CSV table of C-alpha atoms in Angstrom, one decimal:
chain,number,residue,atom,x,y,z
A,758,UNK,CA,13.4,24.2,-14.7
A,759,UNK,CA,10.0,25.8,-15.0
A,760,UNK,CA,9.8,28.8,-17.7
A,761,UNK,CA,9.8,31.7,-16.0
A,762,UNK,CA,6.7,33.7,-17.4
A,763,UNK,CA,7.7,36.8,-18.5
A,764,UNK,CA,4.5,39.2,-19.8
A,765,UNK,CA,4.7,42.4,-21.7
A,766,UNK,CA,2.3,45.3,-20.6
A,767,UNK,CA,1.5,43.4,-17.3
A,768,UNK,CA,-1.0,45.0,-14.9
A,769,UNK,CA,-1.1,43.7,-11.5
A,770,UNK,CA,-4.6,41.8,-10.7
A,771,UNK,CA,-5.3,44.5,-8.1
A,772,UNK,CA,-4.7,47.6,-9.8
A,773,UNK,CA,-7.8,50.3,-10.2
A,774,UNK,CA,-7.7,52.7,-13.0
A,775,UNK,CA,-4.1,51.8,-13.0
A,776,UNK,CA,-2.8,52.1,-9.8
A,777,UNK,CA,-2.1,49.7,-6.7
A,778,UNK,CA,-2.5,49.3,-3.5
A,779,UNK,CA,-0.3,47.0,-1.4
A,780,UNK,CA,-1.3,45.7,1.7
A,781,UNK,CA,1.3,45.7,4.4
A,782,UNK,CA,1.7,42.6,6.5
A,783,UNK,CA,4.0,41.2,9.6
A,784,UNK,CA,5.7,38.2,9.6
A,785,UNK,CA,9.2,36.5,10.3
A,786,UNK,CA,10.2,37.5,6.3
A,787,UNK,CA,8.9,41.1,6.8
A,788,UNK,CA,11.3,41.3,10.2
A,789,UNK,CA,14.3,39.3,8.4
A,790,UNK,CA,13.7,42.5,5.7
A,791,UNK,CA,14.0,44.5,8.1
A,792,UNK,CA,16.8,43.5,9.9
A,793,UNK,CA,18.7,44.0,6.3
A,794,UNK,CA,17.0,47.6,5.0
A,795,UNK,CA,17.0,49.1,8.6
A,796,UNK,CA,21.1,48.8,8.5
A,797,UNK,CA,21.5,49.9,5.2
A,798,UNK,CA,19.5,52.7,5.3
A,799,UNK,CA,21.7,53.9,8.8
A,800,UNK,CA,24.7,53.4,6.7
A,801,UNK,CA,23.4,55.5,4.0
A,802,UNK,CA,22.5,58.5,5.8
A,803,UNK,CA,25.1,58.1,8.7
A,804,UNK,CA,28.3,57.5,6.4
A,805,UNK,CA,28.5,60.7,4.6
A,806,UNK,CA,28.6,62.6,8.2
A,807,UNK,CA,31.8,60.5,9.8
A,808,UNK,CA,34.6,62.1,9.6
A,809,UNK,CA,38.3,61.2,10.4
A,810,UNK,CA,41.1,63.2,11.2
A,811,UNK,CA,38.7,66.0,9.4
A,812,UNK,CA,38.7,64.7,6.4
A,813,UNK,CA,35.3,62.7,5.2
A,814,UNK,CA,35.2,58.5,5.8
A,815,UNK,CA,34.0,58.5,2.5
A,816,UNK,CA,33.9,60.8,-0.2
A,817,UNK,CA,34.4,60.7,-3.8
A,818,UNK,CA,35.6,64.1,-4.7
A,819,UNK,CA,36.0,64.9,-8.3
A,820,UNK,CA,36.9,68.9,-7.3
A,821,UNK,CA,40.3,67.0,-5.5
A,822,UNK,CA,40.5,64.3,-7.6
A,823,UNK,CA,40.8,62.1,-4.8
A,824,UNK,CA,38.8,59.4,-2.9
A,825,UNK,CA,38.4,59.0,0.8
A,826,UNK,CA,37.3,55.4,1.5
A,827,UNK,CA,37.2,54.2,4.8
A,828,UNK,CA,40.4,56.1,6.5
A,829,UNK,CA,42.5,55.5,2.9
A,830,UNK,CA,43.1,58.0,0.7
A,831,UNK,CA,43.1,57.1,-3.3
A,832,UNK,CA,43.8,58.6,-6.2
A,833,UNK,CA,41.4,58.7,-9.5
A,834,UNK,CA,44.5,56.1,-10.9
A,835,UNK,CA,43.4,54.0,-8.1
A,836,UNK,CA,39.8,53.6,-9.8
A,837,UNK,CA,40.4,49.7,-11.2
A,838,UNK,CA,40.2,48.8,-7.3
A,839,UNK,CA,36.4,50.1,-7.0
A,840,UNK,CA,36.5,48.1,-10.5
A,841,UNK,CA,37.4,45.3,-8.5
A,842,UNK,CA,35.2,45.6,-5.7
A,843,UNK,CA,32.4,45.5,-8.6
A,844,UNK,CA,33.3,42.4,-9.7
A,845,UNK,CA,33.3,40.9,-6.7
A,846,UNK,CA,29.6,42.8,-5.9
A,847,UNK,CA,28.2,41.7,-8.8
A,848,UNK,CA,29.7,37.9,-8.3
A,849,UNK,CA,28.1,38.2,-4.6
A,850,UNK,CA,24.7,39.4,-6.6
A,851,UNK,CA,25.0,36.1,-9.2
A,852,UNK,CA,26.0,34.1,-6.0
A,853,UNK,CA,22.7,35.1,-4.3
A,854,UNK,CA,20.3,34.5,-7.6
A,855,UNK,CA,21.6,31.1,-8.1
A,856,UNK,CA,21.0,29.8,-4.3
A,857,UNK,CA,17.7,31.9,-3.5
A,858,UNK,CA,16.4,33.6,-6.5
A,859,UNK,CA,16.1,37.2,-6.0
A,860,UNK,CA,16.6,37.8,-3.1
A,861,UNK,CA,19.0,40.8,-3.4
A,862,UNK,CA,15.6,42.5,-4.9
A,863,UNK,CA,13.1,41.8,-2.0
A,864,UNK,CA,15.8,42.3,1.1
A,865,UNK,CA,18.2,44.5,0.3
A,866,UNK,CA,17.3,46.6,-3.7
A,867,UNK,CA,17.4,50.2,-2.5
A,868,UNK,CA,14.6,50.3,-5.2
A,869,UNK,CA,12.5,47.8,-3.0
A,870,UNK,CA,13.6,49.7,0.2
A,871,UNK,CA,12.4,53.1,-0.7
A,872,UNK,CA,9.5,51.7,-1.9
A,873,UNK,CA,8.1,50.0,1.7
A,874,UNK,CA,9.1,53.5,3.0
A,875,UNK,CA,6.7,55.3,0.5
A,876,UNK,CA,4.1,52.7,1.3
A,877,UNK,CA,4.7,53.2,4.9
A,878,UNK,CA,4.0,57.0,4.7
A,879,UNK,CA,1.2,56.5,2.6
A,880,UNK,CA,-0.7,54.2,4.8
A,881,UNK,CA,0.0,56.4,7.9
A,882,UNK,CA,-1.3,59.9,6.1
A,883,UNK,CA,-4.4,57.6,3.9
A,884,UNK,CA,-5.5,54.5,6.1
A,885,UNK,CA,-4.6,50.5,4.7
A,886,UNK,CA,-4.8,49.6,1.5
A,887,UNK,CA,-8.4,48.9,1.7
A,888,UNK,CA,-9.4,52.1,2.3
A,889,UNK,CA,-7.1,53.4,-0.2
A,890,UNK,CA,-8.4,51.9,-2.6
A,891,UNK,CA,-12.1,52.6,-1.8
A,892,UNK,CA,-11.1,56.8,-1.6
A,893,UNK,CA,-10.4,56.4,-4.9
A,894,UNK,CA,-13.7,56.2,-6.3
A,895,UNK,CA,-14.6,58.6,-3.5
A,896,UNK,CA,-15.3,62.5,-3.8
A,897,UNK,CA,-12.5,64.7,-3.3
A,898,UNK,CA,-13.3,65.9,0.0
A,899,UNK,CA,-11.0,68.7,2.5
A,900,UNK,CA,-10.1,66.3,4.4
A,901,UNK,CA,-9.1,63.6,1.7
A,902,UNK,CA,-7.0,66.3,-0.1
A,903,UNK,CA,-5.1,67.5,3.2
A,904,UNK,CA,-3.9,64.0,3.7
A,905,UNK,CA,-2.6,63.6,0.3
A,906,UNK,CA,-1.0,67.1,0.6
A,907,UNK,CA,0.8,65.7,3.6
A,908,UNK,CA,1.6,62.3,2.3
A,909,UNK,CA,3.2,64.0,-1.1
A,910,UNK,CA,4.7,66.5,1.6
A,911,UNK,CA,6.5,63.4,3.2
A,912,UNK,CA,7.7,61.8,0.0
A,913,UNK,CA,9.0,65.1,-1.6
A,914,UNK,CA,11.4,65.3,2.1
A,915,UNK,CA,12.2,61.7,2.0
A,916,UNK,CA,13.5,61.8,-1.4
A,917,UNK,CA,15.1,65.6,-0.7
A,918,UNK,CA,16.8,64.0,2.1
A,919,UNK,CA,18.1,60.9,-0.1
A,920,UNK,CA,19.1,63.0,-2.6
A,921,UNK,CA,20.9,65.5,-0.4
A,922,UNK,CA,22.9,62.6,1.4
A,923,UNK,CA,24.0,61.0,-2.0
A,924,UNK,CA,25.2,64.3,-3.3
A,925,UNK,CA,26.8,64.2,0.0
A,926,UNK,CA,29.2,61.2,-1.2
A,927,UNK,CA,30.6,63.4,-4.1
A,928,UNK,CA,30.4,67.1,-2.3
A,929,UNK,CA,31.3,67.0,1.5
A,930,UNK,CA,27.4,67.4,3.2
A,931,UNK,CA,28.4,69.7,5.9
A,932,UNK,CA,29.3,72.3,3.0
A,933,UNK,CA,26.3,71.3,1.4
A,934,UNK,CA,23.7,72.1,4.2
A,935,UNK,CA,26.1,75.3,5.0
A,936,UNK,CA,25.9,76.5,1.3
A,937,UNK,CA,21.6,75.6,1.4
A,938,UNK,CA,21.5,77.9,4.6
A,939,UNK,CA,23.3,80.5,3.5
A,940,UNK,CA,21.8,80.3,-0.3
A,941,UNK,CA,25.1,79.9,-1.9
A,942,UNK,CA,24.7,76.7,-3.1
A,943,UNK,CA,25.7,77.1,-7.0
A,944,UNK,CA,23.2,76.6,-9.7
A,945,UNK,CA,25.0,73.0,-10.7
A,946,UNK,CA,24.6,71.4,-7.2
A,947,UNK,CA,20.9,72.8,-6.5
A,948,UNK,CA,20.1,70.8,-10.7
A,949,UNK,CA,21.6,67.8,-9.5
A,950,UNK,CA,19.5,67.7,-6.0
A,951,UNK,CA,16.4,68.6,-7.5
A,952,UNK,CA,16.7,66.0,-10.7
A,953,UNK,CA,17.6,63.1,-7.6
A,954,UNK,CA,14.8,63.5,-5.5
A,955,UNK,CA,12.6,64.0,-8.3
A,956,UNK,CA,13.5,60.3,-9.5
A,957,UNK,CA,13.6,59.4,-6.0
A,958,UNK,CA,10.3,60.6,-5.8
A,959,UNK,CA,8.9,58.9,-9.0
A,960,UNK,CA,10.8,55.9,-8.4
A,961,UNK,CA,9.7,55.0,-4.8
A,962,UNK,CA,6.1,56.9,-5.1
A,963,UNK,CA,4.5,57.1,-8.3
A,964,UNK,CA,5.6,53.9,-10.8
A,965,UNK,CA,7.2,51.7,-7.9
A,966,UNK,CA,6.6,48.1,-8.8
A,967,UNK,CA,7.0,49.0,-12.6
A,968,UNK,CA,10.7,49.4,-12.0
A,969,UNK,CA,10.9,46.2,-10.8
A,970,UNK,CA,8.8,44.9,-14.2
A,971,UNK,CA,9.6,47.5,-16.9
A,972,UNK,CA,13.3,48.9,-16.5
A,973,UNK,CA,15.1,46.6,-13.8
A,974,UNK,CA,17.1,44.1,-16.7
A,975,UNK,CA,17.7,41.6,-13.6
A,976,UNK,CA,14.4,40.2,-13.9
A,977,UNK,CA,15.0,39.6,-17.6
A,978,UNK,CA,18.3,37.7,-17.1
A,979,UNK,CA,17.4,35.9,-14.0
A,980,UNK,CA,16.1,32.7,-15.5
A,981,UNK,CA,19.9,31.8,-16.6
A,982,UNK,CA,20.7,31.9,-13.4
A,983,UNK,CA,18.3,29.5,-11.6
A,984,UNK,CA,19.1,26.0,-12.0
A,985,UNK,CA,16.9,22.9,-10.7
A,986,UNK,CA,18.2,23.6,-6.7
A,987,UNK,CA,17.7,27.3,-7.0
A,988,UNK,CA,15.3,28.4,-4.2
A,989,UNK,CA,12.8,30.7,-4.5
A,990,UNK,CA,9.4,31.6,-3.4
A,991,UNK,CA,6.8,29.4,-4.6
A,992,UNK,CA,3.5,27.9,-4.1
A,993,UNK,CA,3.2,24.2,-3.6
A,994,UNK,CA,0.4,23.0,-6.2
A,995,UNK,CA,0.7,19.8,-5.1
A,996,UNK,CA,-0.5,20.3,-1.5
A,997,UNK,CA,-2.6,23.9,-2.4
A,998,UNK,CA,-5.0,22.6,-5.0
A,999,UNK,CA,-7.6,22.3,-5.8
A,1000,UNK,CA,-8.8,25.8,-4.2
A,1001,UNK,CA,-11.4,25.9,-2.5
A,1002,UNK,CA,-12.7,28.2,0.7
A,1003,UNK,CA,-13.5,27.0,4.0
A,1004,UNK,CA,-17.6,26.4,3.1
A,1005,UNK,CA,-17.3,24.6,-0.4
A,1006,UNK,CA,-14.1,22.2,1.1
A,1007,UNK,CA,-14.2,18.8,0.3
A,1008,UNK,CA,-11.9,15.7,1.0
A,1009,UNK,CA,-10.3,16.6,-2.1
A,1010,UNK,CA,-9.8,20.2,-1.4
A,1011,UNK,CA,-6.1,21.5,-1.6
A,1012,UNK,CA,-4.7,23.3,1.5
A,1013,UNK,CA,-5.0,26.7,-0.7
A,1014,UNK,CA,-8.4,28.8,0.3
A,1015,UNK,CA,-8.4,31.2,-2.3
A,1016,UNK,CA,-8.2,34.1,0.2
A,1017,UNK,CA,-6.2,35.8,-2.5
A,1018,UNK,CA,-4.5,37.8,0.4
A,1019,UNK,CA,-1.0,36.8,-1.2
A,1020,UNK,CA,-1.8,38.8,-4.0
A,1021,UNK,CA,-2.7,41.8,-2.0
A,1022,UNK,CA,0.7,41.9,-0.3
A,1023,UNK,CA,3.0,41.5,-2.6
A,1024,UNK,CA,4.7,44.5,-4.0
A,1025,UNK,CA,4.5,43.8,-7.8
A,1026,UNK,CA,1.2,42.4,-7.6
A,1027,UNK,CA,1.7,39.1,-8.8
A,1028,UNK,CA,0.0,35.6,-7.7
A,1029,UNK,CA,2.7,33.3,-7.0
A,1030,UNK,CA,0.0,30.9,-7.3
A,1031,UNK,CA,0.4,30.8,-11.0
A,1032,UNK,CA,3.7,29.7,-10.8
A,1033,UNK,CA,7.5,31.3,-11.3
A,1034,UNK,CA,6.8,34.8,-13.0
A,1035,UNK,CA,9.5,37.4,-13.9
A,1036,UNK,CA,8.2,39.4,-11.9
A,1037,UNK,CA,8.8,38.0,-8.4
A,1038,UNK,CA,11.5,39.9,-6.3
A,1039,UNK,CA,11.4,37.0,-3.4
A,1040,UNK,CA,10.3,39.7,-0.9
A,1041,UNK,CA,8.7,36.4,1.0
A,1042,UNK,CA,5.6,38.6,1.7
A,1043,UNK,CA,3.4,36.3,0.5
A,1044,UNK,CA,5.0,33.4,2.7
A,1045,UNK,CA,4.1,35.8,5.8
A,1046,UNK,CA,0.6,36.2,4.9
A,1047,UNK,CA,0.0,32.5,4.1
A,1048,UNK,CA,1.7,31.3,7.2
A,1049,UNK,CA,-0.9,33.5,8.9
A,1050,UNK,CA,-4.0,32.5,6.8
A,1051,UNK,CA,-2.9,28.4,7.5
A,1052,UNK,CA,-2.1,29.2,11.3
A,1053,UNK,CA,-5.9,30.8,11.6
A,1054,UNK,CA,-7.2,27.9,10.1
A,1055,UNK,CA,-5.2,25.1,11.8
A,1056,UNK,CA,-3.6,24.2,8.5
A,1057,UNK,CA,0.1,23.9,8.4
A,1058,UNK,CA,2.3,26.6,7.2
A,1059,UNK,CA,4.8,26.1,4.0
A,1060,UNK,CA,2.2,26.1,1.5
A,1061,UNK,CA,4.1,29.2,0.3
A,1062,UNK,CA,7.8,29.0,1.0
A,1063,UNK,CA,11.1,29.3,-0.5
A,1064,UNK,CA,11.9,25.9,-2.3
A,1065,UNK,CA,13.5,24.5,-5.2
A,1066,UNK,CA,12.3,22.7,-8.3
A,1067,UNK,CA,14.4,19.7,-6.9
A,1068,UNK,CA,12.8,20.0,-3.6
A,1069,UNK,CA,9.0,19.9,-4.8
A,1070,UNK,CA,10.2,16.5,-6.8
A,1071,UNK,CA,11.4,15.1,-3.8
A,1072,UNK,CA,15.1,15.2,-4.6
A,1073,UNK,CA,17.3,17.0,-2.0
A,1074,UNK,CA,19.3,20.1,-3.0
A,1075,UNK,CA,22.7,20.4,-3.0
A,1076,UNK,CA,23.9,23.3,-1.1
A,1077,UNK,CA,27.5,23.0,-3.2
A,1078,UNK,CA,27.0,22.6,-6.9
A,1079,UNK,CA,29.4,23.5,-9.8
A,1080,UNK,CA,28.0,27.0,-10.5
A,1081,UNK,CA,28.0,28.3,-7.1
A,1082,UNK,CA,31.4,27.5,-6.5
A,1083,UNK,CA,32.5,29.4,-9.9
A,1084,UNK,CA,31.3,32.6,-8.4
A,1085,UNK,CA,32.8,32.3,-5.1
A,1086,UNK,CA,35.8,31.7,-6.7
A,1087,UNK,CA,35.3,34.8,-8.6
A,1088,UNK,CA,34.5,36.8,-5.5
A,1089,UNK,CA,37.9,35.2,-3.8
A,1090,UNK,CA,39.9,36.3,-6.3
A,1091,UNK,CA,38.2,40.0,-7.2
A,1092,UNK,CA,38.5,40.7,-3.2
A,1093,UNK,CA,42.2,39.5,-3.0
A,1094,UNK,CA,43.0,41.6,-5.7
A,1095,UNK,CA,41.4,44.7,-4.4
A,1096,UNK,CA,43.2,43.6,-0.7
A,1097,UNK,CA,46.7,43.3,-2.9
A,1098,UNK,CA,46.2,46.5,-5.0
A,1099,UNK,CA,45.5,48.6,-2.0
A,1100,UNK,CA,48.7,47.3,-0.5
A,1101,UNK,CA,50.1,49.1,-3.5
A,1102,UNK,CA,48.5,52.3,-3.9
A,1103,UNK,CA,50.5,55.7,-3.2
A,1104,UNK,CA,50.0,58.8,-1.3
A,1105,UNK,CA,52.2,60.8,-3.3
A,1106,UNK,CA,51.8,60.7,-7.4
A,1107,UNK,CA,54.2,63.3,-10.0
A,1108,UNK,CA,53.4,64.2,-13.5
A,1109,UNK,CA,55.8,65.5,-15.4
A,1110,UNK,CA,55.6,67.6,-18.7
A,1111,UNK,CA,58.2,69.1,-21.1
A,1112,UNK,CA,57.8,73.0,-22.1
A,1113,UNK,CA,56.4,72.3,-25.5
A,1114,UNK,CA,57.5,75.8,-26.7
A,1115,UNK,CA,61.2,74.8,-27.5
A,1116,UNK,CA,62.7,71.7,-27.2
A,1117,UNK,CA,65.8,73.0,-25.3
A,1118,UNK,CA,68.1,76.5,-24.2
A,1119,UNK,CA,71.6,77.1,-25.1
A,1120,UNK,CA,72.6,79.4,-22.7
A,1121,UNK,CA,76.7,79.3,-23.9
A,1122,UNK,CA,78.8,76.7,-25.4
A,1123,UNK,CA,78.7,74.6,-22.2
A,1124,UNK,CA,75.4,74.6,-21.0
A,1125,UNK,CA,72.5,73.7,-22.1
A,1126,UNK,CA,68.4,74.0,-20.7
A,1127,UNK,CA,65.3,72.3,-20.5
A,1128,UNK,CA,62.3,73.3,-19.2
A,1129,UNK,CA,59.4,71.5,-17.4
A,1130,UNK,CA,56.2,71.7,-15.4
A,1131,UNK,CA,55.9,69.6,-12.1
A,1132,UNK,CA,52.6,68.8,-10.9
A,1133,UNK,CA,53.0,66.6,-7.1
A,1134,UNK,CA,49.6,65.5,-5.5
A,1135,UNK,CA,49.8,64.3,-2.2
A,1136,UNK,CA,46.9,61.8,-1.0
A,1137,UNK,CA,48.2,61.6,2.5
A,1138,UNK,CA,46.2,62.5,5.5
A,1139,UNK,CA,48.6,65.6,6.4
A,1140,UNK,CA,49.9,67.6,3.9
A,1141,UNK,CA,53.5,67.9,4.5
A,1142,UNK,CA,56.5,70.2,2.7
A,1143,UNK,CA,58.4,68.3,-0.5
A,1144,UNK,CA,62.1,68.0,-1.4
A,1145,UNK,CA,62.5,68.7,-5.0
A,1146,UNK,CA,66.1,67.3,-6.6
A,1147,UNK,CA,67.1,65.8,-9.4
A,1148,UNK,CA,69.7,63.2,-10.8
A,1149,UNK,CA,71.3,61.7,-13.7
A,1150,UNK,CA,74.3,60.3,-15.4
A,1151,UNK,CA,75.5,63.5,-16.3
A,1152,UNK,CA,76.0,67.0,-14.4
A,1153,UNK,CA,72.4,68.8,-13.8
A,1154,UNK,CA,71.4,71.4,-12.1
A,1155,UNK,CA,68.0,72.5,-10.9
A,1156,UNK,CA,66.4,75.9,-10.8
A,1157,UNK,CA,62.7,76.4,-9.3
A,1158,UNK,CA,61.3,75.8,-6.2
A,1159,UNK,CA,63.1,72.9,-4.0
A,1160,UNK,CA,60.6,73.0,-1.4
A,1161,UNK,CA,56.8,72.2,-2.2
A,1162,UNK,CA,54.6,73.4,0.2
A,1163,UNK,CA,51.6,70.9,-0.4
A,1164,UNK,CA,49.0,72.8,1.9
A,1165,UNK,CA,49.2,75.7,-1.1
A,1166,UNK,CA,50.4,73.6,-4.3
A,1167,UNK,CA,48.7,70.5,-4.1
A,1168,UNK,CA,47.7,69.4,-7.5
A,1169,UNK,CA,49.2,72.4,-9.0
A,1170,UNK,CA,51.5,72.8,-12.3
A,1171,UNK,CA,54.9,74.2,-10.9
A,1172,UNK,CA,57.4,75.9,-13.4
A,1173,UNK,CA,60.9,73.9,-13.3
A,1174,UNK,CA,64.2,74.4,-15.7
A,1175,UNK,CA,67.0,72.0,-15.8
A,1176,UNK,CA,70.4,72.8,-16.7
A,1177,UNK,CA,73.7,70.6,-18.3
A,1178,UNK,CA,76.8,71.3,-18.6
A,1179,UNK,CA,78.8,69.6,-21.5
A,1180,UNK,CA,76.5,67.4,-22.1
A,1181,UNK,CA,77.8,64.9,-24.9
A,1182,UNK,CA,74.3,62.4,-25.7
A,1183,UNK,CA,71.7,64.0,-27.5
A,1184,UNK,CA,69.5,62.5,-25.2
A,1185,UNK,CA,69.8,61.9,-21.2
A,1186,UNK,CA,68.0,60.2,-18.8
A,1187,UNK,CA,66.7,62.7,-16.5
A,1188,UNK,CA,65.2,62.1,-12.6
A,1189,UNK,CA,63.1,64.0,-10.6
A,1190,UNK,CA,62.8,63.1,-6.8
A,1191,UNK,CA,60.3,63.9,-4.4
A,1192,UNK,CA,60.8,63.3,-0.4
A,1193,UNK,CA,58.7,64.3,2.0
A,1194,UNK,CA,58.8,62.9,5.7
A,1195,UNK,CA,56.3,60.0,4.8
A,1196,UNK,CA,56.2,59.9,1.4
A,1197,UNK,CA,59.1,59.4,-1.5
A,1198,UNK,CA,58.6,59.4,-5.6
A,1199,UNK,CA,60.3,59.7,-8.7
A,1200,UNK,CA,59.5,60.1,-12.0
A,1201,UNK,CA,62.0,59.8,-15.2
A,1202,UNK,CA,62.0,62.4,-18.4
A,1203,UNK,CA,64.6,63.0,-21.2
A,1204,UNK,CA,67.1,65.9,-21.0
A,1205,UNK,CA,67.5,66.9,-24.5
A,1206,UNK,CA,70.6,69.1,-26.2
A,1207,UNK,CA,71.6,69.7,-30.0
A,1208,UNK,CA,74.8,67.7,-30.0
A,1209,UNK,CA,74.4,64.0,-31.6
């Protein structure tokens, strides 16, 4: 497999005094982009407000301890599921690179995603890239700096927006836009908002494509993942060169007119023309505007296109191969053990705690005491009323509440004391028992007396 080139301090050929310009162009890639970021950027911002039986679809509350996914409420102890459900993301991810490259990064990266939407605003408040490009060595006039008011305008409520909605995943939104309307948002959650969309804004706005080259580690690992049949964007040498434009061709010109327009569209400012490069996110914008160039000049398209090492030596690529199937074997087994695991899960978890001040109470020669502290927390949609009881080998009896009203003392540490009478072991087996009309636990302590 070709080396993937991988250069320190790179500058992209198209950058001036530092900065670039990307040119934006239309093609079947661009809409197949768009038929993936569109989705995923409705799901982002429509989630957090969808609520069910008025509790949030999805929230992870750290306040409540508790997390709302998809109807299903889970406790904090249910966290190795989401564990699982990484696995199985990140086999999908590995899955992706060794069939197509990066394709994750140029389709579906919410890094590459916010990025076309910062480019978007930019070209609609300062003209194409062209023109961008040429203001730059341009005097600072009124109406120069009024645009770039409103473009920095637009990317500060973009990214105030993104940050707001994923703050809204951890703190229900509607209390968050209640609390900023009313100014009693706390100091904490007004930070957090500000630090997001100030990344969000440096991230998608000012460095962009040095994300993708500088602090992303997927585009330092990726070359362990292609293999001879991995396909990824690249430029057919073969068929493309030698370059030459339209007036200096020759019979032995290559296909390739040295238009340089894939350069200008690709987001990280590479030239695929040099070969596989690091920096590369498979975006397929470069396939777009070749396909266009070739169609103008009654070439055929493909001269950039997605194709494997394999193909361009004439071997055809597997579509099953050894390494694939690993990871979707992986990603079989991660998801059936989420699926089993939430078959499992509880709504009503007890923690029990012995009174650490004295290990027991002798009330008289018969009866002895030990105290506790109950804590019940109920992940069920409605809260109902708990039966408190208890049980053992030996005669107990139970003083504290026997009714837990979960609406007031959810997640709450409860006083309890438990009483023997002529108990003989120096240690019992103790159980607590929890009933409610759709949920049942119990939890086993020690009762503990002086007697051995």
């Amino acid at each position: 497999m070709e080396k993937i080139d991988v250069v320190q301090d790179y500058t992209p050929p198209l950058a001036r005094d530092g900065k670039f310009h990307v040119r934006l162009i239309e093609g079947r890639f661009q809409n197949w982009r768009r038929l993936t970021s569109w989705p995923l950027l409705a799901l982002f911002f429509g989630l957090v407000w969808v609520r069910v039986d008025g509790q949030p679809w999805l929230l992870f509350s750290f306040e409540q301890r508790r997390i709302n996914l998809f109807g299903s409420a889970l406790s904090w102890h249910d966290l190795p599921l989401l564990a699982g459900l990484m696995i199985a993301g990140a086999s999908l991810l590995f899955f992706l690179a060794v069939a197509w490259g990066r394709i994750w990064c140029g389709f579906a990266c919410p890094q590459s995603i916010w990025t076309w939407l910062f480019i978007r605003i930019e070209q609609f408040t300062e003209g194409r890239a062209s023109q961008r490009a040429r203001q730059e060595h341009q005097p600072l006039t009124a109406a120069l700096l009024l645009r770039r008011v409103v473009k920095h305008g637009l990317w500060m409520l973009l990214a105030t927006a993104t940050a707001t909605t994923f703050t809204g995943y951890f703190v229900p939104i509607r209390e968050i836009v209640a609390d900023s309307v009313n100014l009693e948002m706390s100091p904490a959650l007004w930070g957090w908002i500000v630090i997001m969309a100030a990344l969000t804004y440096a991230n998608a706005g000012l460095v962009r494509e040095k994300i993708c080259l500088h602090a992303c580690p997927y585009s330092r690992f990726q070359g362990v993942m292609f293999d001879r049949e991995t396909r990824s964007v690249s430029y057919d040498h073969g068929r493309g060169e030698p370059r030459a434009n339209r007036r200096n061709a020759g019979a032995d010109s290559g296909d390739c007119v040295d238009c340089g327009i894939c350069v200008q569209v690709c987001p990280t400012g590479i030239d695929i023309r040099d070969g596989l490069q690091a920096a590369c996110i498979d975006c397929g914008a470069c396939i777009d505007a070749c396909d266009n160039v070739m169609e103008k000049i009654q070439r055929p398209t493909g001269l950039i296109r997605f194709a494997s090492e394999a193909e361009f030596a004439g071997e055809k690529a597997r579509l099953l191969r050894p390494r694939l199937a690993g990871y979707g074997a992986v990603i079989i087994a991660a998801m059936g053990g989420v699926l089993w695991g939430f078959a499992g899960t509880t709504d009503l978890l007890v923690e029990i705690r012995r009174d650490r001040g004295a290990l027991f109470t002798q009330l008289d020669e018969h009866t002895v005491c030990n105290n506790y502290r109950v804590k019940v927390e109920s992940f069920a949609k409605v809260l109902s009323p708990i039966n408190v009881s208890v049980q053992g080998p030996e005669q107990f009896e139970l003083f504290g509440a026997e009714t837990i009203d979960l609406n007031e003392s959810n997640s709450t540490w409860l006083p309890y004391r438990v009483c023997g009478i002529d108990i003989e072991q120096p240690r019992s087996t103790l159980t607590f028992n929890f009933q409610g009309p759709q949920a049942l636990a119990s939890k086993e302590t020690t009762f503990l007396t002086q007697r051995k």
